[in-house]
Amino acid sequence: MSTQQKSFSSNLGAILAAVGSAVGLGNIWRFPYITGKYGGGAFLLVYLCFVFLLGSVLMISELVIGRRTRRTPLGAYESLTRKGHSVVWRMFGWLCVLTCFFILSQYLVLSGWTTGYVWHSVSGALATLGTDSSIISGFFQQFSTGGWNPVWFMVIFSALVLVVILGGVQKGVELASKVLMPILVVLILVLCVRSLTLPGAMRGVEYLFSPDFSKLTGEGILAALGQALFSLSVGMGVMVVYGSYLPANDNIFKTAMWITACDTLIAILAGVAIFPAVFSCGFDPAGGPGLVFCVLPNVFNSMGTAGIVFSVVFFLLLLVAALTSAISLLECLTACTCETSRLKRWQGAGLFFLLATALGAVFTLSFSHLSEVKMAGLSLFDFVDRINSIYLPPICALCTVIFFGWVMPKEAMVDELSNHGTLRIGYLKVLRFIARFIAPLALLVVLIWGIFFAQ
Ligand code: TRP
């Protein structure tokens, strides 16, 4: 097994790539609606605590493990383990691969819909639907249950991801992030300005930020923790791979804090771009796919001709966010394949492109031709959604912090965080305390609650 020779060319490139992975569909539509649902500012407060206290610790753990070993999760955990336990941690590496694969396949479904909506907003089809909610919802219904039609959009999306991965680490992943992330920021700022200057916009801002502690239930607190981990893309080895590409002089603590801060800021901006417009146009905020695919087109159509432009801007934003996240998932899978087999990069990427796209097609078709197929009483998409939210990510995250806090040698951790003794690491005690005690406990609670109590 060889260690990787690849790396990002600059610290900024590394941060942008990791922020690209973190900022995804989870930020742009999931974060805003669950924030509204669980008490606005009150939820935000809890979310911020989780993101900076737990999420960033997981982020640091994965980056440290990756850069220390310069390997993917398949080799990294194993190589930092004392003899005798390596099989268990190698299996954990495989679990990370499986998790990435399932998340990518599910992600492709939503990304395919997003690609379709970019097309329908550019072609003007969405604009002709007017402002009748039932017509707009009907359009989404027809599109998502439209058999192979959404599948082709998904194939276009996956092909874009594949092209980037084939470009390599620096000329593919890093370059794409350097181009796409500034575009994403500009798009989101344009939408925020438009949304905030609409009449009655403040009601949306209030919905998002004014704290209502009565809505902050136990369920809301656990949702905040789950969202914090999902949003940062931590716990499934993707950041181990990106950590293995970090330049040797990179200050991991600082990088992790930047990634965490940027991811959170973009999630908040997404809320500011969406809710003031929703309220200003007199709509109710919805949850799930309904918000993005049913409510927002209506909002855009009520803005007149300018709405067409904003509709294109919004769906492009969503597409860019989904692209950089999907890129990181395919990169992780490709790197793992290349590390354990003799396959070349293009072969590994091609293999997982085919597998994930095929599974993504099955999940997309579970809304139409395969709607009769059930697993555990759920449609195939709902089944994988459950696995991807309740089981795999918390299990992987739990194993990651246990590895970081209890298994890997402390000297290796200190050496890596301090860049061989050249940086001060006054935060070490707090970091280790969280990684050893607080994070495992919190993750265990999330896991148990998810398995036994989530409907
Ligand atoms: N963070 C992504 C988002 O907010 C989703 C995600 C979860 C992800 N785990 C990941 C993306 C792993 C890339 C890799 O939408």
Short mmCIF file of C-alpha atoms and ligand atoms in Angstrom, two decimals:
data_model
loop_
_atom_site.label_atom_id
_atom_site.label_comp_id
_atom_site.label_asym_id
_atom_site.label_seq_id
_atom_site.Cartn_x
_atom_site.Cartn_y
_atom_site.Cartn_z
CA MET A 1 0.00 0.00 0.00
CA SER A 2 1.50 3.33 -0.98
CA THR A 3 1.15 6.66 0.74
CA GLN A 4 -0.24 9.38 -1.49
CA GLN A 5 2.01 11.87 -3.17
CA LYS A 6 -0.81 14.25 -3.99
CA SER A 7 -1.53 17.51 -2.22
CA PHE A 8 -3.31 20.82 -2.62
CA SER A 9 -1.03 23.56 -3.89
CA SER A 10 -1.92 26.19 -1.29
CA ASN A 11 -3.56 26.63 2.10
CA LEU A 12 -6.29 28.74 0.54
CA GLY A 13 -6.99 26.05 -2.05
CA ALA A 14 -7.27 23.48 0.74
CA ILE A 15 -9.72 25.63 2.71
CA LEU A 16 -11.85 26.33 -0.36
CA ALA A 17 -12.00 22.65 -1.27
CA ALA A 18 -13.04 21.67 2.25
CA VAL A 19 -15.59 24.49 2.47
CA GLY A 20 -16.88 23.31 -0.91
CA SER A 21 -17.39 19.86 0.53
CA ALA A 22 -19.12 21.19 3.61
CA VAL A 23 -21.37 23.70 1.90
CA GLY A 24 -24.03 21.73 0.13
CA LEU A 25 -27.72 21.09 -0.08
CA GLY A 26 -27.68 20.75 3.70
CA ASN A 27 -26.76 24.41 4.11
CA ILE A 28 -29.00 25.93 1.51
CA TRP A 29 -32.27 24.33 2.25
CA ARG A 30 -32.10 22.00 5.23
CA PHE A 31 -30.49 24.44 7.64
CA PRO A 32 -32.91 27.34 7.00
CA TYR A 33 -36.07 25.30 7.40
CA ILE A 34 -35.06 23.38 10.49
CA THR A 35 -33.90 26.63 12.07
CA GLY A 36 -37.34 28.11 11.49
CA LYS A 37 -39.04 24.95 12.68
CA TYR A 38 -37.18 24.61 15.98
CA GLY A 39 -37.33 28.14 17.30
CA GLY A 40 -35.16 30.43 15.16
CA GLY A 41 -32.55 32.20 17.26
CA ALA A 42 -32.86 29.65 20.05
CA PHE A 43 -31.98 26.82 17.65
CA LEU A 44 -29.21 28.89 16.12
CA LEU A 45 -27.58 29.33 19.51
CA VAL A 46 -27.54 25.61 20.19
CA TYR A 47 -26.39 24.93 16.63
CA LEU A 48 -23.47 27.34 17.00
CA CYS A 49 -22.37 25.61 20.21
CA PHE A 50 -22.50 22.18 18.56
CA VAL A 51 -20.75 23.31 15.42
CA PHE A 52 -17.86 25.01 17.17
CA LEU A 53 -17.50 22.66 20.15
CA LEU A 54 -18.17 19.27 18.57
CA GLY A 55 -18.19 19.68 14.79
CA SER A 56 -14.87 21.48 14.72
CA VAL A 57 -13.31 18.80 16.96
CA LEU A 58 -14.35 16.15 14.46
CA MET A 59 -13.02 18.30 11.67
CA ILE A 60 -9.65 18.66 13.46
CA SER A 61 -9.56 14.91 14.17
CA GLU A 62 -10.05 13.95 10.54
CA LEU A 63 -7.61 16.52 9.18
CA VAL A 64 -4.96 15.44 11.70
CA ILE A 65 -5.42 11.74 10.91
CA GLY A 66 -5.29 12.43 7.17
CA ARG A 67 -2.24 14.65 7.16
CA ARG A 68 -0.33 12.53 9.65
CA THR A 69 -0.66 9.40 7.54
CA ARG A 70 -1.12 10.92 4.07
CA ARG A 71 -3.57 8.12 3.48
CA THR A 72 -7.27 7.56 2.90
CA PRO A 73 -9.51 6.23 5.70
CA LEU A 74 -8.74 2.70 4.50
CA GLY A 75 -5.08 2.94 5.45
CA ALA A 76 -5.00 5.93 7.81
CA TYR A 77 -6.81 4.48 10.83
CA GLU A 78 -5.06 1.16 10.53
CA SER A 79 -1.61 2.67 10.30
CA LEU A 80 -2.01 4.77 13.45
CA THR A 81 -3.16 1.78 15.50
CA ARG A 82 -0.99 -0.40 17.67
CA LYS A 83 -0.68 -3.97 16.41
CA GLY A 84 -3.58 -6.24 17.21
CA HIS A 85 -6.38 -3.74 16.68
CA SER A 86 -5.65 -2.83 13.12
CA VAL A 87 -8.26 -5.15 11.61
CA VAL A 88 -11.05 -3.43 13.48
CA TRP A 89 -9.91 -0.01 12.32
CA ARG A 90 -9.42 -1.20 8.79
CA MET A 91 -13.03 -2.35 8.86
CA PHE A 92 -13.98 1.10 10.08
CA GLY A 93 -12.20 2.48 7.01
CA TRP A 94 -14.46 0.34 4.87
CA LEU A 95 -17.50 1.57 6.76
CA CYS A 96 -16.48 5.13 5.84
CA VAL A 97 -16.28 4.08 2.18
CA LEU A 98 -19.74 2.52 2.36
CA THR A 99 -21.16 5.62 4.02
CA CYS A 100 -19.67 7.92 1.38
CA PHE A 101 -21.05 5.69 -1.34
CA PHE A 102 -24.59 5.71 0.05
CA ILE A 103 -24.52 9.44 0.73
CA LEU A 104 -23.26 10.11 -2.80
CA SER A 105 -25.97 7.93 -4.36
CA GLN A 106 -28.68 9.72 -2.41
CA TYR A 107 -27.10 13.12 -3.01
CA LEU A 108 -27.20 12.45 -6.75
CA VAL A 109 -31.00 12.19 -6.69
CA LEU A 110 -31.44 15.67 -5.25
CA SER A 111 -28.64 17.01 -7.43
CA GLY A 112 -30.39 15.58 -10.49
CA TRP A 113 -33.58 17.41 -9.53
CA THR A 114 -31.55 20.57 -9.00
CA THR A 115 -29.95 20.21 -12.44
CA GLY A 116 -33.42 19.74 -13.91
CA TYR A 117 -34.66 22.89 -12.19
CA VAL A 118 -31.67 24.89 -13.48
CA TRP A 119 -32.71 23.79 -16.95
CA HIS A 120 -36.39 24.53 -16.38
CA SER A 121 -35.63 27.99 -15.01
CA VAL A 122 -33.28 28.82 -17.89
CA SER A 123 -35.72 27.51 -20.49
CA GLY A 124 -38.51 29.59 -18.93
CA ALA A 125 -40.73 26.59 -18.15
CA LEU A 126 -40.88 27.46 -14.44
CA ALA A 127 -41.79 31.07 -15.17
CA THR A 128 -44.86 30.03 -17.17
CA LEU A 129 -46.38 28.25 -14.19
CA GLY A 130 -47.69 31.46 -12.62
CA THR A 131 -48.32 31.78 -8.91
CA ASP A 132 -50.84 29.05 -8.28
CA SER A 133 -49.33 26.82 -5.58
CA SER A 134 -51.12 23.70 -6.74
CA ILE A 135 -49.84 24.10 -10.31
CA ILE A 136 -46.27 24.60 -9.10
CA SER A 137 -46.44 21.62 -6.74
CA GLY A 138 -48.02 19.62 -9.55
CA PHE A 139 -45.07 20.48 -11.79
CA PHE A 140 -42.61 19.20 -9.19
CA GLN A 141 -44.71 16.08 -8.69
CA GLN A 142 -44.77 15.45 -12.41
CA PHE A 143 -41.04 16.11 -12.76
CA SER A 144 -39.86 13.96 -9.85
CA THR A 145 -42.16 11.07 -10.74
CA GLY A 146 -41.38 11.44 -14.44
CA GLY A 147 -39.56 8.12 -14.88
CA TRP A 148 -36.26 8.41 -16.69
CA ASN A 149 -36.46 12.16 -17.26
CA PRO A 150 -34.92 13.17 -13.88
CA VAL A 151 -32.43 10.33 -14.26
CA TRP A 152 -30.93 11.95 -17.36
CA PHE A 153 -30.45 15.19 -15.48
CA MET A 154 -28.72 13.22 -12.75
CA VAL A 155 -26.41 11.61 -15.30
CA ILE A 156 -25.42 15.08 -16.58
CA PHE A 157 -24.63 16.13 -13.01
CA SER A 158 -22.56 13.02 -12.25
CA ALA A 159 -20.67 13.47 -15.51
CA LEU A 160 -19.69 16.99 -14.42
CA VAL A 161 -18.41 15.58 -11.13
CA LEU A 162 -16.46 12.90 -12.96
CA VAL A 163 -14.79 15.43 -15.26
CA VAL A 164 -13.52 17.38 -12.24
CA ILE A 165 -12.18 14.26 -10.53
CA LEU A 166 -10.42 13.16 -13.71
CA GLY A 167 -8.61 16.51 -13.66
CA GLY A 168 -6.73 15.38 -10.55
CA VAL A 169 -6.32 16.88 -7.08
CA GLN A 170 -4.83 20.24 -8.03
CA LYS A 171 -6.15 20.77 -11.55
CA GLY A 172 -9.51 19.17 -10.81
CA VAL A 173 -10.72 19.40 -7.22
CA GLU A 174 -8.71 22.45 -6.15
CA LEU A 175 -9.25 24.41 -9.34
CA ALA A 176 -12.98 23.68 -9.38
CA SER A 177 -13.26 24.85 -5.76
CA LYS A 178 -11.29 28.02 -6.48
CA VAL A 179 -13.64 28.87 -9.34
CA LEU A 180 -16.94 27.66 -7.92
CA MET A 181 -16.77 28.88 -4.32
CA PRO A 182 -16.39 32.60 -5.16
CA ILE A 183 -19.26 32.20 -7.63
CA LEU A 184 -21.34 30.64 -4.88
CA VAL A 185 -20.64 33.54 -2.53
CA VAL A 186 -21.55 36.13 -5.17
CA LEU A 187 -24.79 34.30 -6.04
CA ILE A 188 -25.87 34.01 -2.43
CA LEU A 189 -25.09 37.68 -1.72
CA VAL A 190 -27.12 38.78 -4.76
CA LEU A 191 -30.07 36.79 -3.44
CA CYS A 192 -29.67 38.16 0.11
CA VAL A 193 -29.72 41.75 -1.10
CA ARG A 194 -32.81 41.14 -3.24
CA SER A 195 -34.59 39.26 -0.49
CA LEU A 196 -33.87 41.83 2.24
CA THR A 197 -35.03 44.76 0.11
CA LEU A 198 -38.48 43.28 -0.56
CA PRO A 199 -41.41 44.84 1.29
CA GLY A 200 -42.14 43.04 4.56
CA ALA A 201 -38.81 41.23 4.47
CA MET A 202 -38.29 41.71 8.19
CA ARG A 203 -40.94 39.11 9.04
CA GLY A 204 -38.70 36.49 7.43
CA VAL A 205 -35.67 37.75 9.32
CA GLU A 206 -37.66 37.52 12.53
CA TYR A 207 -38.78 33.97 11.72
CA LEU A 208 -35.16 32.98 11.26
CA PHE A 209 -33.50 34.81 14.13
CA SER A 210 -35.90 35.77 16.90
CA PRO A 211 -35.45 33.17 19.63
CA ASP A 212 -38.48 31.12 20.61
CA PHE A 213 -37.33 28.78 23.34
CA SER A 214 -40.72 27.08 23.54
CA LYS A 215 -40.12 25.50 20.11
CA LEU A 216 -36.66 24.26 21.09
CA THR A 217 -37.60 20.74 22.13
CA GLY A 218 -35.26 17.83 22.89
CA GLU A 219 -35.86 16.75 19.33
CA GLY A 220 -34.74 20.19 18.15
CA ILE A 221 -31.51 19.97 20.13
CA LEU A 222 -30.69 16.58 18.64
CA ALA A 223 -31.58 17.87 15.19
CA ALA A 224 -29.09 20.69 15.77
CA LEU A 225 -26.33 18.21 16.54
CA GLY A 226 -27.18 15.99 13.57
CA GLN A 227 -27.27 19.00 11.27
CA ALA A 228 -23.95 20.30 12.64
CA LEU A 229 -22.20 17.04 11.72
CA PHE A 230 -23.94 16.63 8.37
CA SER A 231 -23.28 20.19 7.37
CA LEU A 232 -19.55 19.98 8.08
CA SER A 233 -19.27 16.66 6.15
CA VAL A 234 -17.42 15.17 9.09
CA GLY A 235 -17.29 11.64 10.39
CA MET A 236 -17.14 9.70 7.15
CA GLY A 237 -13.56 10.04 6.06
CA VAL A 238 -13.93 12.72 3.40
CA MET A 239 -11.97 15.16 5.56
CA VAL A 240 -9.33 12.48 6.18
CA VAL A 241 -8.73 12.43 2.44
CA TYR A 242 -8.67 16.23 2.22
CA GLY A 243 -6.41 16.27 5.30
CA SER A 244 -4.00 14.00 3.45
CA TYR A 245 -3.76 16.67 0.74
CA LEU A 246 -3.07 19.53 3.21
CA PRO A 247 0.26 21.30 2.78
CA ALA A 248 2.76 20.37 5.52
CA ASN A 249 2.93 23.92 6.90
CA ASP A 250 -0.83 24.30 7.23
CA ASN A 251 -2.08 25.20 10.71
CA ILE A 252 -4.76 22.53 11.09
CA PHE A 253 -6.56 24.22 13.99
CA LYS A 254 -6.88 27.46 12.09
CA THR A 255 -7.95 25.72 8.89
CA ALA A 256 -10.62 23.73 10.72
CA MET A 257 -11.97 26.92 12.33
CA TRP A 258 -12.09 28.68 8.96
CA ILE A 259 -13.96 25.80 7.38
CA THR A 260 -16.42 25.67 10.27
CA ALA A 261 -16.99 29.43 10.25
CA CYS A 262 -17.47 29.66 6.48
CA ASP A 263 -19.87 26.73 6.42
CA THR A 264 -21.96 28.26 9.18
CA LEU A 265 -21.94 31.71 7.64
CA ILE A 266 -23.15 30.38 4.30
CA ALA A 267 -25.93 28.42 5.99
CA ILE A 268 -27.11 31.60 7.74
CA LEU A 269 -26.88 33.60 4.52
CA ALA A 270 -29.00 30.95 2.81
CA GLY A 271 -31.67 31.53 5.44
CA VAL A 272 -31.46 35.26 4.85
CA ALA A 273 -31.76 34.71 1.10
CA ILE A 274 -34.82 32.49 1.43
CA PHE A 275 -37.15 33.46 4.27
CA PRO A 276 -37.56 37.22 3.81
CA ALA A 277 -38.60 36.49 0.20
CA VAL A 278 -40.96 33.71 1.24
CA PHE A 279 -42.71 35.89 3.83
CA SER A 280 -42.69 38.99 1.67
CA CYS A 281 -44.60 37.12 -1.03
CA GLY A 282 -47.07 35.83 1.54
CA PHE A 283 -46.12 32.15 1.56
CA ASP A 284 -45.70 29.73 4.41
CA PRO A 285 -42.26 28.26 4.93
CA ALA A 286 -42.34 24.55 4.12
CA GLY A 287 -39.95 21.74 4.99
CA GLY A 288 -38.13 19.22 2.86
CA PRO A 289 -38.03 19.33 -0.93
CA GLY A 290 -41.22 21.39 -0.82
CA LEU A 291 -39.38 24.55 0.20
CA VAL A 292 -36.93 24.61 -2.65
CA PHE A 293 -38.90 23.02 -5.44
CA CYS A 294 -42.46 24.16 -4.67
CA VAL A 295 -42.41 27.35 -2.59
CA LEU A 296 -39.43 29.17 -4.08
CA PRO A 297 -40.52 28.94 -7.75
CA ASN A 298 -43.75 30.56 -6.61
CA VAL A 299 -41.80 33.30 -4.84
CA PHE A 300 -39.79 33.96 -8.00
CA ASN A 301 -42.88 34.03 -10.18
CA SER A 302 -44.47 36.63 -7.93
CA MET A 303 -41.51 38.93 -8.57
CA GLY A 304 -42.39 39.45 -12.23
CA THR A 305 -39.75 39.40 -14.96
CA ALA A 306 -36.86 39.92 -12.52
CA GLY A 307 -38.00 36.71 -10.85
CA ILE A 308 -36.78 34.73 -13.85
CA VAL A 309 -33.25 35.99 -13.24
CA PHE A 310 -33.44 35.23 -9.52
CA SER A 311 -34.80 31.80 -10.20
CA VAL A 312 -31.82 31.02 -12.45
CA VAL A 313 -29.44 32.50 -9.86
CA PHE A 314 -30.95 30.44 -7.06
CA PHE A 315 -30.91 27.09 -8.81
CA LEU A 316 -27.38 27.72 -10.07
CA LEU A 317 -26.37 28.40 -6.48
CA LEU A 318 -27.90 25.12 -5.41
CA LEU A 319 -26.16 23.33 -8.27
CA VAL A 320 -22.74 24.77 -7.39
CA ALA A 321 -23.20 23.85 -3.73
CA ALA A 322 -24.19 20.29 -4.64
CA LEU A 323 -21.36 19.96 -7.15
CA THR A 324 -18.50 20.72 -4.77
CA SER A 325 -19.94 18.35 -2.15
CA ALA A 326 -20.41 15.53 -4.65
CA ILE A 327 -16.87 16.16 -5.91
CA SER A 328 -15.48 15.55 -2.42
CA LEU A 329 -17.45 12.33 -2.07
CA LEU A 330 -16.27 10.93 -5.40
CA GLU A 331 -12.72 12.08 -4.62
CA CYS A 332 -12.80 10.16 -1.35
CA LEU A 333 -14.07 7.01 -3.06
CA THR A 334 -11.55 7.35 -5.88
CA ALA A 335 -8.61 7.91 -3.53
CA CYS A 336 -9.62 4.87 -1.46
CA THR A 337 -9.83 2.69 -4.57
CA CYS A 338 -6.44 3.81 -5.84
CA GLU A 339 -4.86 3.19 -2.46
CA THR A 340 -6.02 -0.39 -2.13
CA SER A 341 -5.94 -1.61 -5.69
CA ARG A 342 -3.86 -1.30 -8.80
CA LEU A 343 -6.55 0.68 -10.53
CA LYS A 344 -5.51 4.01 -12.00
CA ARG A 345 -7.22 7.20 -10.93
CA TRP A 346 -9.46 7.32 -13.99
CA GLN A 347 -10.45 3.72 -13.51
CA GLY A 348 -11.29 4.15 -9.84
CA ALA A 349 -13.24 7.35 -10.52
CA GLY A 350 -15.02 5.72 -13.48
CA LEU A 351 -15.95 2.68 -11.44
CA PHE A 352 -17.55 4.65 -8.61
CA PHE A 353 -19.12 7.06 -11.08
CA LEU A 354 -20.89 4.11 -12.69
CA LEU A 355 -21.86 2.44 -9.42
CA ALA A 356 -23.11 5.60 -7.70
CA THR A 357 -24.95 6.80 -10.79
CA ALA A 358 -26.64 3.41 -11.20
CA LEU A 359 -27.74 3.38 -7.57
CA GLY A 360 -28.76 7.02 -7.81
CA ALA A 361 -30.90 6.08 -10.81
CA VAL A 362 -32.59 3.35 -8.78
CA PHE A 363 -33.34 5.85 -5.98
CA THR A 364 -34.62 8.40 -8.50
CA LEU A 365 -36.85 5.78 -10.07
CA SER A 366 -38.19 4.88 -6.63
CA PHE A 367 -40.44 7.91 -7.11
CA SER A 368 -41.88 6.46 -10.32
CA HIS A 369 -41.34 3.04 -11.88
CA LEU A 370 -39.97 1.50 -8.69
CA SER A 371 -42.43 3.11 -6.28
CA GLU A 372 -43.90 -0.28 -5.43
CA VAL A 373 -40.56 -1.64 -4.19
CA LYS A 374 -40.37 -1.30 -0.40
CA MET A 375 -37.68 -2.02 2.15
CA ALA A 376 -38.70 -2.16 5.80
CA GLY A 377 -41.99 -0.62 4.70
CA LEU A 378 -40.27 2.42 3.15
CA SER A 379 -39.66 3.43 -0.44
CA LEU A 380 -36.06 2.88 -1.54
CA PHE A 381 -35.28 6.59 -1.29
CA ASP A 382 -36.77 6.92 2.20
CA PHE A 383 -34.93 3.78 3.24
CA VAL A 384 -31.53 5.10 2.21
CA ASP A 385 -32.41 8.49 3.68
CA ARG A 386 -32.99 6.79 7.01
CA ILE A 387 -29.72 4.90 6.86
CA ASN A 388 -27.88 8.04 5.82
CA SER A 389 -29.27 10.16 8.61
CA ILE A 390 -29.91 7.90 11.58
CA TYR A 391 -27.42 5.06 11.41
CA LEU A 392 -24.24 5.47 9.39
CA PRO A 393 -23.12 9.08 10.06
CA PRO A 394 -23.43 8.99 13.88
CA ILE A 395 -21.74 5.57 14.02
CA CYS A 396 -18.86 6.79 11.85
CA ALA A 397 -18.54 10.05 13.78
CA LEU A 398 -18.50 8.17 17.08
CA CYS A 399 -15.73 5.85 15.89
CA THR A 400 -13.75 8.85 14.60
CA VAL A 401 -13.71 10.69 17.93
CA ILE A 402 -12.98 7.52 19.85
CA PHE A 403 -10.05 6.89 17.55
CA PHE A 404 -8.78 10.44 17.91
CA GLY A 405 -9.31 10.68 21.66
CA TRP A 406 -8.41 7.19 22.81
CA VAL A 407 -6.63 5.17 20.15
CA MET A 408 -4.15 7.22 18.17
CA PRO A 409 -0.88 8.04 19.93
CA LYS A 410 -1.01 11.38 21.71
CA GLU A 411 2.49 12.28 20.53
CA ALA A 412 1.43 11.94 16.91
CA MET A 413 -1.54 14.22 17.54
CA VAL A 414 0.57 16.85 19.32
CA ASP A 415 3.27 16.70 16.66
CA GLU A 416 0.75 17.16 13.87
CA LEU A 417 -1.22 19.97 15.52
CA SER A 418 1.92 21.89 16.43
CA ASN A 419 3.60 21.31 13.06
CA HIS A 420 6.48 19.48 14.75
CA GLY A 421 6.65 21.83 17.70
CA THR A 422 6.63 25.11 15.80
CA LEU A 423 3.07 26.21 16.72
CA ARG A 424 1.62 26.85 20.16
CA ILE A 425 -1.30 24.59 20.97
CA GLY A 426 -2.77 26.00 24.17
CA TYR A 427 -6.14 24.48 23.28
CA LEU A 428 -4.87 20.89 23.50
CA LYS A 429 -6.35 20.03 26.91
CA VAL A 430 -9.82 21.29 25.98
CA LEU A 431 -9.65 19.57 22.61
CA ARG A 432 -8.71 16.25 24.13
CA PHE A 433 -11.33 16.52 26.84
CA ILE A 434 -14.04 17.08 24.26
CA ALA A 435 -12.75 14.31 22.01
CA ARG A 436 -12.46 11.80 24.84
CA PHE A 437 -15.59 12.46 26.84
CA ILE A 438 -18.07 15.03 25.60
CA ALA A 439 -18.21 14.18 21.90
CA PRO A 440 -18.55 10.39 22.32
CA LEU A 441 -21.31 10.89 24.87
CA ALA A 442 -23.20 13.36 22.69
CA LEU A 443 -22.88 11.10 19.65
CA LEU A 444 -24.05 8.08 21.60
CA VAL A 445 -27.15 9.98 22.66
CA VAL A 446 -27.86 10.98 19.05
CA LEU A 447 -27.39 7.41 17.87
CA ILE A 448 -29.59 5.85 20.53
CA TRP A 449 -32.27 8.47 20.14
CA GLY A 450 -32.20 8.06 16.36
CA ILE A 451 -32.51 4.28 16.51
CA PHE A 452 -35.20 4.09 19.15
CA PHE A 453 -37.19 7.27 19.02
CA ALA A 454 -37.07 8.84 15.58
CA GLN A 455 -40.19 8.25 13.56
N1 TRP B 1 -22.10 18.73 4.02
C1 TRP B 1 -22.96 18.45 2.93
C2 TRP B 1 -24.12 19.43 2.94
O1 TRP B 1 -24.20 20.26 3.78
C3 TRP B 1 -23.52 17.06 2.95
C4 TRP B 1 -22.58 15.99 3.31
C5 TRP B 1 -22.67 15.17 4.35
C6 TRP B 1 -21.40 15.66 2.66
N2 TRP B 1 -21.61 14.35 4.41
C7 TRP B 1 -20.82 14.62 3.37
C8 TRP B 1 -20.80 16.17 1.57
C9 TRP B 1 -19.62 14.10 3.01
C10 TRP B 1 -19.59 15.65 1.18
C11 TRP B 1 -19.00 14.64 1.91
O2 TRP B 1 -24.96 19.34 2.11
#
